[in-house]
Coordinates of C-alpha atoms in Angstrom, one line a residue:
Chain A
M1 CA 57.6 111.7 -63.0
S2 CA 57.0 107.9 -61.7
E3 CA 54.3 105.6 -62.7
R4 CA 50.8 106.6 -61.6
I5 CA 49.2 103.5 -59.7
L6 CA 46.1 104.8 -58.9
E7 CA 44.1 107.5 -60.2
V8 CA 40.4 108.4 -58.9
E9 CA 38.5 111.0 -60.1
D10 CA 35.0 112.4 -58.7
L11 CA 34.1 109.2 -56.7
A12 CA 30.9 109.2 -54.9
V13 CA 29.0 106.6 -52.7
S14 CA 25.3 106.9 -52.1
I15 CA 23.1 104.6 -50.0
P16 CA 19.4 104.5 -49.8
V17 CA 18.1 104.7 -46.0
S18 CA 14.6 105.3 -44.7
A19 CA 15.4 108.8 -44.3
G20 CA 16.2 109.2 -47.8
L21 CA 19.9 109.3 -50.0
L22 CA 22.6 109.1 -47.5
R23 CA 25.8 110.4 -49.5
P24 CA 28.9 109.1 -47.2
V25 CA 31.5 109.8 -50.0
Q26 CA 31.1 112.7 -52.4
G27 CA 33.5 113.9 -55.0
I28 CA 36.6 112.3 -54.2
S29 CA 39.8 112.8 -56.1
L30 CA 43.0 111.3 -55.4
H31 CA 46.1 109.7 -56.9
V32 CA 49.0 107.5 -56.0
D33 CA 52.1 107.1 -57.7
R34 CA 54.4 103.9 -57.6
G35 CA 56.6 103.8 -54.5
E36 CA 54.6 106.6 -52.7
T37 CA 52.4 106.7 -49.5
L38 CA 49.2 108.8 -49.5
C39 CA 47.2 109.0 -46.3
I40 CA 43.7 109.6 -45.9
V41 CA 42.9 111.1 -42.5
G42 CA 39.7 112.0 -41.0
E43 CA 37.7 111.4 -38.1
S44 CA 35.5 108.2 -37.6
G45 CA 32.4 108.2 -40.1
C46 CA 34.1 110.7 -42.5
G47 CA 34.0 108.3 -45.1
K48 CA 37.5 107.0 -45.3
S49 CA 36.9 103.3 -45.2
L50 CA 33.9 103.5 -47.6
T51 CA 36.3 105.4 -50.0
S52 CA 38.7 102.5 -49.8
L53 CA 35.9 100.0 -50.2
A54 CA 34.5 101.4 -53.1
I55 CA 37.9 101.7 -54.8
M56 CA 38.1 98.2 -54.3
D57 CA 34.4 97.4 -55.2
L58 CA 33.7 95.8 -52.2
L59 CA 31.0 98.2 -50.8
P60 CA 27.8 96.8 -49.1
K61 CA 25.3 95.5 -51.7
K62 CA 23.2 98.6 -50.8
A63 CA 25.6 101.0 -51.5
K64 CA 25.9 102.8 -55.2
R65 CA 29.3 103.8 -56.4
T66 CA 29.9 106.5 -59.2
A67 CA 33.0 107.9 -60.4
N68 CA 34.4 109.8 -63.4
H69 CA 37.5 107.4 -63.5
I70 CA 39.0 104.9 -61.4
R71 CA 42.4 104.1 -63.0
L72 CA 44.8 101.3 -61.8
A73 CA 48.1 101.7 -63.6
G74 CA 46.1 103.4 -66.5
E75 CA 43.5 100.7 -66.5
E76 CA 39.8 102.2 -66.3
L77 CA 38.2 100.2 -63.3
G78 CA 35.3 102.6 -62.8
D79 CA 32.8 100.5 -65.1
A80 CA 34.6 97.2 -64.7
G81 CA 32.3 94.2 -63.7
E82 CA 32.9 91.7 -61.0
R83 CA 34.6 89.3 -62.8
V84 CA 37.0 91.8 -64.0
M85 CA 37.5 93.3 -60.5
S86 CA 37.8 89.8 -59.2
D87 CA 40.8 89.1 -61.0
I88 CA 42.4 92.5 -60.1
R89 CA 41.4 92.2 -56.4
G90 CA 44.4 90.1 -54.6
N91 CA 46.1 90.5 -57.7
R92 CA 47.2 93.9 -58.6
M93 CA 45.6 95.7 -55.8
S94 CA 45.2 94.1 -52.3
M95 CA 43.7 95.6 -49.0
I96 CA 44.5 95.4 -45.5
F97 CA 41.8 95.7 -42.9
Q98 CA 41.2 97.4 -39.4
E99 CA 40.4 94.0 -37.6
P100 CA 43.0 91.4 -37.5
M101 CA 41.2 89.3 -34.9
T102 CA 38.1 88.8 -37.3
S103 CA 39.7 89.2 -40.7
L104 CA 41.0 85.5 -41.0
N105 CA 38.8 82.5 -41.6
P106 CA 38.8 80.7 -38.3
A107 CA 38.3 77.2 -40.1
Y108 CA 41.5 77.5 -42.2
T109 CA 45.2 77.2 -41.3
V110 CA 47.1 80.2 -41.9
G111 CA 49.0 78.4 -44.8
N112 CA 45.7 77.5 -46.5
Q113 CA 44.6 81.1 -46.6
L114 CA 47.8 82.4 -47.6
A115 CA 48.3 80.0 -50.7
E116 CA 44.5 80.4 -51.8
A117 CA 45.3 84.0 -52.5
L118 CA 48.3 83.2 -54.9
K119 CA 46.6 80.3 -56.5
R120 CA 43.4 82.1 -57.4
H121 CA 45.4 84.5 -59.6
K122 CA 48.8 83.0 -60.4
N123 CA 49.2 79.2 -62.2
V124 CA 51.4 78.0 -59.2
S125 CA 52.0 74.7 -57.6
D126 CA 51.2 74.0 -54.0
A127 CA 54.9 73.8 -53.3
E128 CA 55.5 77.1 -55.0
A129 CA 52.6 78.7 -53.1
R130 CA 53.9 77.3 -50.0
D131 CA 57.5 78.6 -50.7
R132 CA 56.0 82.1 -51.5
A133 CA 54.0 82.1 -47.9
I134 CA 57.1 81.2 -46.0
Y135 CA 59.0 83.7 -48.0
L136 CA 56.7 86.6 -47.1
L137 CA 55.9 85.5 -43.6
E138 CA 59.6 85.8 -42.9
K139 CA 59.3 89.5 -44.9
V140 CA 56.6 90.7 -42.3
G141 CA 58.7 89.4 -39.5
I142 CA 57.5 86.4 -38.3
T143 CA 59.8 83.8 -37.0
A144 CA 59.5 80.1 -37.5
A145 CA 57.7 80.9 -40.7
A146 CA 57.2 77.5 -42.0
S147 CA 55.8 75.9 -39.0
R148 CA 53.1 79.0 -38.7
L149 CA 51.5 77.7 -42.0
G150 CA 49.7 74.8 -40.0
Q151 CA 48.4 77.4 -37.5
Y152 CA 44.9 78.3 -37.3
P153 CA 44.3 82.2 -36.8
H154 CA 42.9 81.6 -33.1
Q155 CA 46.5 80.7 -32.3
L156 CA 48.0 83.9 -33.3
S157 CA 48.0 87.2 -31.5
G158 CA 46.4 90.4 -32.9
G159 CA 49.9 91.7 -34.2
L160 CA 50.8 88.1 -35.5
R161 CA 47.5 88.0 -37.5
Q162 CA 47.9 91.6 -38.9
R163 CA 51.4 90.3 -40.5
V164 CA 49.5 87.4 -41.8
M165 CA 47.0 89.8 -43.3
I166 CA 49.9 92.1 -44.9
A167 CA 52.0 89.1 -45.9
M168 CA 48.5 87.5 -47.6
A169 CA 48.0 91.1 -49.5
L170 CA 51.5 90.6 -50.6
M171 CA 51.2 87.1 -51.9
C172 CA 50.6 88.3 -55.5
G173 CA 53.0 91.1 -55.9
P174 CA 50.5 93.9 -56.2
D175 CA 51.1 97.4 -57.5
L176 CA 48.6 99.2 -54.8
I177 CA 48.0 98.4 -51.3
I178 CA 45.0 99.8 -49.6
A179 CA 45.4 99.6 -45.7
D180 CA 42.4 100.7 -43.9
E181 CA 43.5 101.6 -40.3
P182 CA 45.7 98.6 -39.8
T183 CA 47.0 99.5 -36.4
T184 CA 43.8 100.9 -34.8
A185 CA 43.1 97.4 -33.1
L186 CA 46.5 96.7 -32.2
D187 CA 48.7 97.5 -28.9
V188 CA 50.6 100.8 -29.2
T189 CA 53.8 99.2 -29.3
I190 CA 52.7 96.8 -32.1
Q191 CA 51.2 99.7 -33.9
A192 CA 55.0 101.3 -34.5
Q193 CA 56.1 98.0 -35.8
I194 CA 53.3 97.5 -38.1
L195 CA 53.7 100.8 -39.6
H196 CA 57.3 100.6 -39.7
L197 CA 56.9 97.3 -41.6
L198 CA 54.5 98.6 -43.8
A199 CA 56.7 101.6 -45.1
E200 CA 59.7 99.3 -45.5
L201 CA 57.7 96.6 -47.7
Q202 CA 56.1 99.5 -49.7
R203 CA 59.9 100.5 -50.3
E204 CA 60.9 97.1 -50.9
F205 CA 58.5 96.1 -53.4
D206 CA 58.1 99.7 -54.9
M207 CA 54.2 99.8 -54.6
G208 CA 51.7 102.5 -54.0
L209 CA 50.5 102.7 -50.8
V210 CA 47.2 103.9 -49.5
L211 CA 47.1 104.3 -45.7
I212 CA 43.8 105.3 -43.9
T213 CA 44.0 106.3 -40.3
H214 CA 42.6 108.9 -37.9
D215 CA 46.1 108.8 -36.3
L216 CA 48.0 112.1 -37.4
G217 CA 51.3 110.6 -35.5
V218 CA 50.9 107.7 -37.8
V219 CA 50.6 110.2 -40.9
A220 CA 53.4 112.3 -40.0
R221 CA 55.8 109.4 -39.7
I222 CA 55.2 107.9 -43.1
A223 CA 53.2 109.9 -45.5
D224 CA 54.2 111.1 -48.6
R225 CA 51.1 113.2 -49.5
V226 CA 47.9 113.5 -47.3
S227 CA 44.4 114.0 -48.1
V228 CA 42.4 115.1 -45.1
M229 CA 38.8 114.2 -45.4
Y230 CA 35.9 115.6 -43.4
A231 CA 32.3 114.5 -43.8
G232 CA 32.6 112.9 -47.1
Q233 CA 34.6 115.3 -48.8
I234 CA 38.4 116.0 -49.3
V235 CA 38.9 119.1 -47.3
E236 CA 42.8 119.4 -48.0
A237 CA 45.2 117.6 -49.8
G238 CA 48.6 118.2 -50.0
S239 CA 52.2 116.6 -49.6
A240 CA 52.9 115.8 -45.9
E241 CA 55.2 118.9 -45.2
Q242 CA 52.5 121.4 -46.6
I243 CA 49.6 119.7 -44.3
F244 CA 52.0 119.7 -41.1
T245 CA 53.6 122.9 -41.8
S246 CA 51.2 125.2 -43.5
P247 CA 47.8 123.6 -43.0
A248 CA 45.1 125.9 -45.1
H249 CA 41.6 124.5 -43.8
P250 CA 40.2 125.4 -40.7
Y251 CA 39.4 121.7 -40.1
T252 CA 43.0 120.6 -40.8
R253 CA 44.2 123.3 -38.2
G254 CA 41.5 121.9 -35.9
L255 CA 42.9 118.5 -35.9
L256 CA 46.6 119.6 -35.8
E257 CA 45.8 121.6 -32.6
C258 CA 44.0 118.5 -30.9
I259 CA 47.5 117.0 -30.7
P260 CA 50.1 117.7 -28.1
V261 CA 53.5 118.3 -29.4
P262 CA 56.2 117.2 -27.0
G263 CA 58.5 120.1 -26.3
K264 CA 56.1 122.6 -27.7
T265 CA 52.9 122.2 -25.8
R266 CA 53.5 123.5 -22.3
P267 CA 52.4 121.7 -19.3
G268 CA 48.8 122.4 -18.3
E269 CA 48.1 123.9 -21.6
R270 CA 44.7 123.5 -23.1
L271 CA 44.8 121.3 -26.3
G272 CA 42.3 122.5 -29.1
A273 CA 38.8 121.0 -29.7
I274 CA 36.6 121.0 -32.5
P275 CA 33.1 121.7 -31.1
G276 CA 29.9 120.4 -32.3
I277 CA 29.6 117.0 -34.0
V278 CA 29.7 115.6 -37.9
P279 CA 26.7 116.8 -39.9
S280 CA 24.2 114.3 -41.1
L281 CA 25.1 113.2 -44.8
I282 CA 21.4 112.2 -45.9
G283 CA 20.4 114.4 -48.8
D284 CA 21.9 117.5 -50.3
M285 CA 24.1 119.8 -48.3
P286 CA 24.4 123.1 -49.6
G287 CA 27.7 125.0 -48.7
C288 CA 30.6 124.1 -46.7
H289 CA 30.3 120.7 -44.9
F290 CA 32.4 122.2 -42.0
A291 CA 30.6 125.4 -41.6
S292 CA 28.4 124.4 -38.5
R293 CA 31.6 123.6 -36.5
C294 CA 33.9 126.4 -38.1
P295 CA 34.8 129.2 -35.9
L296 CA 35.4 131.3 -38.9
A297 CA 32.3 130.5 -40.7
H298 CA 30.1 133.6 -42.1
G299 CA 27.1 133.5 -44.2
A300 CA 28.6 132.6 -47.4
C301 CA 29.7 129.4 -45.8
N302 CA 26.2 127.9 -45.7
T303 CA 25.2 128.7 -49.1
A304 CA 28.1 128.8 -51.4
Q305 CA 29.4 125.6 -53.3
V306 CA 33.1 125.4 -52.1
A307 CA 35.4 123.6 -54.6
L308 CA 38.8 122.5 -53.5
Q309 CA 41.1 125.4 -54.7
D310 CA 44.9 125.7 -55.0
A311 CA 46.3 127.1 -52.4
S312 CA 49.7 129.4 -52.8
D313 CA 52.1 126.2 -53.3
S314 CA 51.8 123.8 -56.1
G315 CA 49.7 120.3 -55.5
H316 CA 48.4 121.9 -52.1
A317 CA 44.5 122.3 -52.4
Y318 CA 41.9 123.0 -49.7
R319 CA 38.3 123.3 -49.9
C320 CA 37.5 127.0 -48.1
V321 CA 36.1 130.3 -49.3
L322 CA 38.5 132.3 -47.4
P323 CA 42.4 132.8 -48.6
A324 CA 44.6 130.7 -46.8
S325 CA 46.3 133.5 -45.3
E326 CA 42.9 134.3 -43.4
T327 CA 42.3 130.7 -42.4
G328 CA 45.5 131.0 -40.5
T329 CA 43.7 133.1 -37.6
V330 CA 41.7 130.1 -36.5
D331 CA 41.8 129.2 -32.9
F332 CA 40.2 126.0 -31.3
K333 CA 41.9 126.3 -28.0
G334 CA 39.0 128.1 -26.5
A335 CA 36.1 125.9 -28.4
A336 CA 35.8 123.3 -25.8
Chain D
M1 CA 41.8 67.4 -29.2
L2 CA 42.5 64.2 -27.2
I3 CA 41.6 65.7 -24.0
Y4 CA 38.5 67.0 -25.5
A5 CA 37.5 63.8 -26.5
V6 CA 38.1 61.9 -23.4
K7 CA 35.9 64.8 -21.8
R8 CA 33.2 64.4 -24.0
F9 CA 33.3 60.5 -23.7
G10 CA 33.4 61.0 -19.8
I11 CA 30.3 63.1 -20.0
A12 CA 28.6 60.6 -22.4
I13 CA 29.2 57.9 -19.8
L14 CA 27.8 59.8 -17.0
V15 CA 24.8 60.4 -19.0
A16 CA 24.2 56.9 -20.0
L17 CA 24.5 55.9 -16.3
T18 CA 21.9 58.5 -15.5
V19 CA 19.6 57.1 -18.2
S20 CA 20.1 53.3 -16.8
V21 CA 19.0 54.3 -13.3
L22 CA 16.2 56.0 -14.8
S23 CA 14.8 53.1 -17.2
F24 CA 15.9 50.4 -14.5
S25 CA 13.5 52.4 -12.0
M26 CA 10.6 52.5 -14.7
I27 CA 9.8 48.9 -13.3
Y28 CA 8.6 50.4 -10.1
L29 CA 7.0 53.2 -11.6
S30 CA 3.6 51.0 -11.9
G31 CA 3.7 50.1 -8.2
D32 CA 5.1 46.7 -7.1
P33 CA 6.3 44.7 -10.0
A34 CA 5.7 41.5 -8.3
I35 CA 2.1 41.9 -8.1
A36 CA 2.0 43.1 -11.6
L37 CA 3.6 40.1 -12.8
A38 CA 1.8 37.6 -10.9
G39 CA -1.2 38.8 -12.5
E40 CA -4.8 39.5 -11.4
G41 CA -6.4 37.4 -8.8
A42 CA -2.9 35.8 -7.5
S43 CA -2.5 34.7 -4.0
Q44 CA -0.6 36.5 -1.4
E45 CA 1.7 33.4 -1.4
D46 CA 2.1 33.5 -5.4
I47 CA 3.0 37.1 -5.2
E48 CA 5.5 36.2 -2.7
N49 CA 7.1 33.4 -4.9
V50 CA 7.2 35.7 -7.7
R51 CA 9.1 38.2 -5.8
R52 CA 11.8 35.9 -4.4
V53 CA 12.1 33.8 -8.1
Y54 CA 12.7 37.4 -9.8
G55 CA 14.9 38.8 -6.8
F56 CA 12.5 41.6 -6.1
D57 CA 13.3 41.2 -2.4
R58 CA 16.8 41.8 -2.4
P59 CA 18.1 45.6 -1.7
I60 CA 17.0 47.6 -4.8
I61 CA 20.7 48.5 -5.7
F62 CA 21.9 45.0 -5.8
Q63 CA 19.0 44.8 -8.5
Y64 CA 19.9 47.7 -10.3
V65 CA 23.9 46.5 -10.2
D66 CA 22.7 42.9 -11.6
W67 CA 20.3 44.5 -14.2
L68 CA 23.1 47.0 -15.4
L69 CA 25.8 44.1 -15.7
N70 CA 23.2 41.9 -17.6
A71 CA 22.5 44.7 -20.1
L72 CA 26.2 45.4 -20.6
S73 CA 26.9 41.7 -21.5
G74 CA 23.8 41.9 -23.8
N75 CA 21.3 40.5 -21.9
L76 CA 18.6 43.0 -21.7
G77 CA 16.0 40.6 -19.9
H78 CA 13.1 38.5 -21.1
S79 CA 9.9 39.4 -22.5
N80 CA 6.7 37.5 -20.5
Y81 CA 4.7 38.2 -23.4
L82 CA 6.5 37.6 -26.3
K83 CA 8.1 34.7 -24.3
S84 CA 11.4 35.6 -26.0
D85 CA 14.8 37.4 -25.5
V86 CA 14.2 41.2 -25.5
A87 CA 17.8 41.8 -27.1
S88 CA 17.0 39.7 -29.6
V89 CA 14.0 41.2 -30.6
I90 CA 15.1 44.9 -30.3
F91 CA 18.2 44.1 -32.4
E92 CA 16.2 42.5 -35.1
R93 CA 14.0 45.9 -35.2
L94 CA 16.6 48.4 -34.6
P95 CA 18.0 48.2 -38.3
T96 CA 14.3 49.4 -39.6
T97 CA 14.1 52.1 -37.6
M98 CA 18.1 53.4 -38.2
I99 CA 17.2 53.3 -42.1
L100 CA 14.1 55.2 -41.5
G101 CA 15.9 57.7 -39.1
A102 CA 18.7 58.0 -41.7
C103 CA 16.4 58.5 -44.5
A104 CA 14.5 61.1 -42.8
L105 CA 17.5 63.0 -41.6
G106 CA 18.7 63.0 -45.1
F107 CA 15.8 64.3 -46.6
A108 CA 15.6 67.2 -43.8
L109 CA 19.1 67.9 -44.3
I110 CA 18.7 67.8 -48.3
L111 CA 15.9 70.1 -48.2
S112 CA 16.8 72.6 -45.5
I113 CA 20.4 73.4 -46.2
P114 CA 20.1 74.4 -49.8
L115 CA 17.0 76.4 -48.9
G116 CA 18.5 77.9 -45.9
V117 CA 21.8 79.0 -47.8
L118 CA 19.6 80.3 -50.7
A119 CA 17.5 82.2 -48.0
A120 CA 20.5 83.8 -46.7
I121 CA 22.1 84.7 -49.9
R122 CA 19.0 86.7 -50.9
P123 CA 17.3 87.7 -47.7
N124 CA 13.6 89.0 -48.3
S125 CA 13.6 87.2 -51.5
L126 CA 10.9 85.2 -53.0
I127 CA 12.9 82.1 -52.2
D128 CA 13.3 83.2 -48.7
R129 CA 9.3 83.8 -48.1
I130 CA 8.9 80.2 -49.8
A131 CA 11.6 78.8 -47.3
L132 CA 9.8 80.8 -44.5
T133 CA 6.4 79.5 -45.3
I134 CA 7.7 75.9 -45.5
A135 CA 9.3 76.4 -42.1
V136 CA 6.4 77.8 -40.4
I137 CA 3.8 75.0 -41.8
G138 CA 6.3 72.5 -40.7
Q139 CA 6.6 73.7 -37.5
A140 CA 2.9 74.1 -37.1
M141 CA 1.8 70.6 -38.5
P142 CA 1.6 67.6 -36.1
S143 CA 3.6 64.8 -38.0
F144 CA 0.8 62.3 -37.6
W145 CA -1.6 64.5 -39.3
F146 CA 1.1 65.5 -42.2
A147 CA 1.7 61.7 -42.5
L148 CA -2.3 60.9 -43.0
T149 CA -2.4 63.7 -45.3
L150 CA 0.5 62.1 -47.8
I151 CA -1.3 58.8 -47.4
L152 CA -4.7 60.5 -48.2
W153 CA -2.7 61.7 -51.8
F154 CA 0.1 59.6 -52.5
S155 CA -1.7 56.3 -52.1
I156 CA -5.3 56.6 -52.0
T157 CA -5.8 59.6 -54.3
W158 CA -2.8 59.1 -56.8
R159 CA -1.9 55.4 -55.7
L160 CA 1.8 56.0 -56.2
L161 CA 3.1 54.7 -53.2
P162 CA 2.4 51.8 -50.8
I163 CA 0.9 52.5 -47.4
T164 CA 2.1 49.8 -45.4
G165 CA 5.1 47.7 -44.7
T166 CA 8.7 47.6 -45.1
G167 CA 8.7 45.6 -48.5
S168 CA 10.7 48.0 -50.7
W169 CA 12.5 51.1 -50.7
L170 CA 9.2 52.8 -52.1
N171 CA 8.0 52.0 -48.5
F172 CA 10.2 54.3 -47.0
I173 CA 9.3 57.3 -48.9
M174 CA 6.4 58.7 -47.1
P175 CA 7.6 58.1 -43.6
S176 CA 11.0 59.7 -44.4
I177 CA 9.3 62.7 -45.5
A178 CA 6.8 62.7 -42.6
L179 CA 9.3 62.1 -40.2
G180 CA 12.0 64.4 -41.6
Y181 CA 9.9 67.5 -42.7
Y182 CA 9.4 68.2 -38.8
V183 CA 13.1 68.5 -38.6
T184 CA 13.4 70.7 -41.6
P185 CA 12.5 74.1 -40.3
A186 CA 14.8 74.2 -37.6
V187 CA 17.6 73.1 -39.4
M188 CA 16.7 75.8 -42.2
R189 CA 16.4 78.6 -40.0
L190 CA 19.6 77.9 -38.2
T191 CA 21.2 77.5 -41.5
R192 CA 19.6 80.9 -43.0
A193 CA 20.8 82.6 -39.5
G194 CA 24.4 81.1 -39.4
M195 CA 24.8 82.0 -43.0
M196 CA 23.7 85.5 -42.8
E197 CA 25.7 86.3 -39.8
V198 CA 28.9 84.6 -41.7
L199 CA 28.2 86.1 -44.8
S200 CA 28.4 89.6 -43.2
S201 CA 31.8 88.7 -41.4
D202 CA 35.0 90.3 -41.5
Y203 CA 36.6 87.2 -43.0
I204 CA 34.4 86.8 -46.0
R205 CA 35.1 90.5 -47.1
T206 CA 38.8 89.5 -46.8
A207 CA 38.0 86.4 -49.0
R208 CA 36.3 88.9 -51.6
A209 CA 39.3 90.9 -51.1
K210 CA 41.3 88.6 -52.3
G211 CA 39.5 88.3 -55.5
L212 CA 38.1 84.4 -54.7
R213 CA 35.3 83.6 -56.8
P214 CA 31.8 83.7 -55.5
A215 CA 31.5 80.1 -55.1
T216 CA 34.6 79.5 -53.2
V217 CA 33.6 82.3 -51.0
L218 CA 30.3 80.8 -50.2
F219 CA 31.1 77.5 -49.9
K220 CA 34.9 77.0 -48.8
H221 CA 34.7 80.0 -46.4
A222 CA 31.1 80.8 -45.4
L223 CA 29.1 77.5 -45.5
R224 CA 31.9 75.4 -43.6
N225 CA 31.5 78.1 -40.5
A226 CA 27.8 78.1 -40.7
I227 CA 27.3 74.4 -40.7
I228 CA 29.2 73.7 -37.2
P229 CA 26.1 74.7 -35.3
V230 CA 23.7 72.8 -37.7
V231 CA 25.7 69.6 -36.9
S232 CA 25.0 69.9 -33.3
L233 CA 21.2 70.5 -34.0
A234 CA 21.2 67.8 -36.5
A235 CA 22.1 65.1 -33.8
V236 CA 19.5 66.7 -31.3
Q237 CA 17.1 66.5 -34.1
F238 CA 17.9 62.7 -35.0
G239 CA 17.2 62.0 -31.1
F240 CA 13.4 63.7 -31.4
M241 CA 13.1 61.7 -34.6
L242 CA 13.6 58.2 -32.8
G243 CA 10.9 59.2 -30.3
G244 CA 8.8 60.6 -33.3
S245 CA 9.2 57.5 -35.0
I246 CA 6.9 55.8 -32.6
V247 CA 4.1 57.7 -34.2
I248 CA 5.2 57.3 -37.7
E249 CA 6.0 53.7 -37.4
T250 CA 2.7 52.8 -36.1
I251 CA 0.9 54.8 -39.0
F252 CA 2.9 53.1 -41.8
A253 CA 2.8 49.9 -39.9
I254 CA 6.6 49.8 -40.3
N255 CA 8.1 46.9 -38.2
G256 CA 10.7 49.2 -36.5
L257 CA 11.6 49.7 -32.9
G258 CA 9.0 52.6 -32.4
F259 CA 6.3 50.2 -33.6
L260 CA 7.7 47.9 -31.1
A261 CA 7.6 50.4 -28.3
W262 CA 4.1 51.4 -29.2
E263 CA 2.9 47.3 -29.1
S264 CA 4.9 47.0 -25.9
I265 CA 3.1 49.9 -24.3
Q266 CA 0.1 48.3 -25.4
R267 CA 0.9 45.0 -23.8
A268 CA 2.2 46.6 -20.4
D269 CA 5.8 44.7 -21.5
L270 CA 7.8 46.3 -19.0
P271 CA 11.1 44.6 -19.7
M272 CA 10.6 45.4 -23.4
M273 CA 9.9 49.1 -22.7
Q274 CA 12.9 49.3 -20.2
A275 CA 15.2 47.9 -22.9
I276 CA 13.7 50.0 -25.8
V277 CA 14.2 53.4 -23.6
L278 CA 17.8 52.3 -22.6
V279 CA 18.7 51.2 -26.2
L280 CA 17.2 54.7 -27.8
S281 CA 19.0 56.6 -24.9
V282 CA 22.1 55.1 -25.6
F283 CA 21.9 55.5 -29.6
Y284 CA 21.2 59.0 -28.7
I285 CA 24.2 59.6 -26.5
V286 CA 26.5 58.0 -29.0
L287 CA 25.3 60.2 -31.4
T288 CA 25.8 63.3 -29.7
F289 CA 29.1 62.2 -28.8
L290 CA 30.0 61.7 -32.6
A291 CA 28.4 65.1 -33.5
D292 CA 30.7 66.8 -30.7
M293 CA 33.6 64.7 -32.7
L294 CA 32.4 66.3 -35.9
N295 CA 32.2 69.7 -34.5
A296 CA 35.5 69.5 -33.2
F297 CA 36.8 68.1 -36.5
L298 CA 35.1 71.2 -38.5
D299 CA 35.8 74.1 -36.0
P300 CA 39.8 74.1 -35.2
R301 CA 39.2 76.3 -32.1
I302 CA 37.8 73.4 -30.3
R303 CA 40.3 70.8 -31.8
V304 CA 43.6 72.8 -31.5
S305 CA 43.9 74.6 -28.2

């Protein structure tokens, strides 16, 4: 078995709001091995981004994080202070954000911002930092890399800026990269390029990659394993193949039915839609979070504490009271 | 950058010309200047003489161009009251006012920028409340009243500082505080608002995600961006302070341009007033231009198109 880079157990985030205690992330467990890509999938507001920020310990001040374990290459970070975390961030664990247009500081050149990431963590000269920056800019597919160093973010397009962000994340040669919807803000043609690039770099530098997305097409292309999140919880986890060929949770099935499949979806055929809206996560919620929108929900779903349970095959878990054979009957086509 | 600078410079020249027209026309604001110059009880013949000698009988556009060319060559006219060259009087007084203005602005920035930053780091904390209180009081207090209060405490009650004159640097302490304090609230609130906005921006999150130290995040990444609008504001406020110095210099009997302006108004010394308005305006225009250039230096989005 290859090296386990990231291991998160029972991660939760709570934020006090005027109406009570908001619990946007509840009991998240996940792990990533070296050279592996884990995709966290879910709709907007399901807690994907907060999960990634919680792992990086970059949550907003008001948010409180708890976890049994957050281990990076075996080292426990769950109770690490800011000093330890700031030594790790950008060094052994990097993050790429959703908004390339605003994620670079407008006042400094690309070269300055790239070099700064390396010089913070490694004892290198300006020239070495510059060489590393040029090397990585070329790696992420930027032409005339040396001349880009003197440019400011506003002189670059969104796609280029995201490439710069990726190069920046790679400056210190991290073990793990967390990419939070890195392609959402980009043109569709650029999206594919950036994803391809991420997958390629991950293989080349043999890192762990956590890719957060709501785009199942992205997942199908690059994920080794998938965790499906809904309303703050992981509702299903397994290999990409398991998730796509034998989804066990009604929500996962609902998500998959929303996507037209070329050659399979007939012209004029209705796509599936999941009725209702995401429940409020303020306070405790008994029962299954998906119960209010699930066509298969029955009395017990609203009260029973549902744990992630193993489906028939190994490593495939889902959070539902029904056996996997029964959830297969769910149909979202008539729901909309 | 060069295009930007040329554009700004062109605008500055246009504003300066507009101001020159306004200050030239001041002479006609109080009626016929020939009558005013000739004095009370002058005969019609005397008035006509004055009009001819001073050239008031020529078309007004010629008078203006003459006046402007003279002003450009450093000849700002002749003060009938002081019986002296206006330019030499003004440039003798100007340094004092500049020192006072610089000290006041320095005091304002040193007080307000750190307070604004602290308030932004910890919104609604004690330090934020204190800063807000200072801002509200500063905004509400007329500068002449504040100046008199300072005199009452520091000079009369505690006998720490001299009240009037420009003999030593001690003389500049109270006037600088009185003049600068008025500017503090605006600068402080703008710094606070700017810092709060910048601190919640995505690139600050990026900086933290790189593991940068808090001081680097705060000063290199946040303050550098938050300070850009403060530069423009400081330049504008410096202009206001030049106006405010009329009051402050009069209270503390500081022999600067503001005091001279007040004296000249008392004496109805029109050429002097005209020249002071022109000089202060030009100075203000130069300052605004410099602030624009500094902004461009700080913000590459202006500098590098």
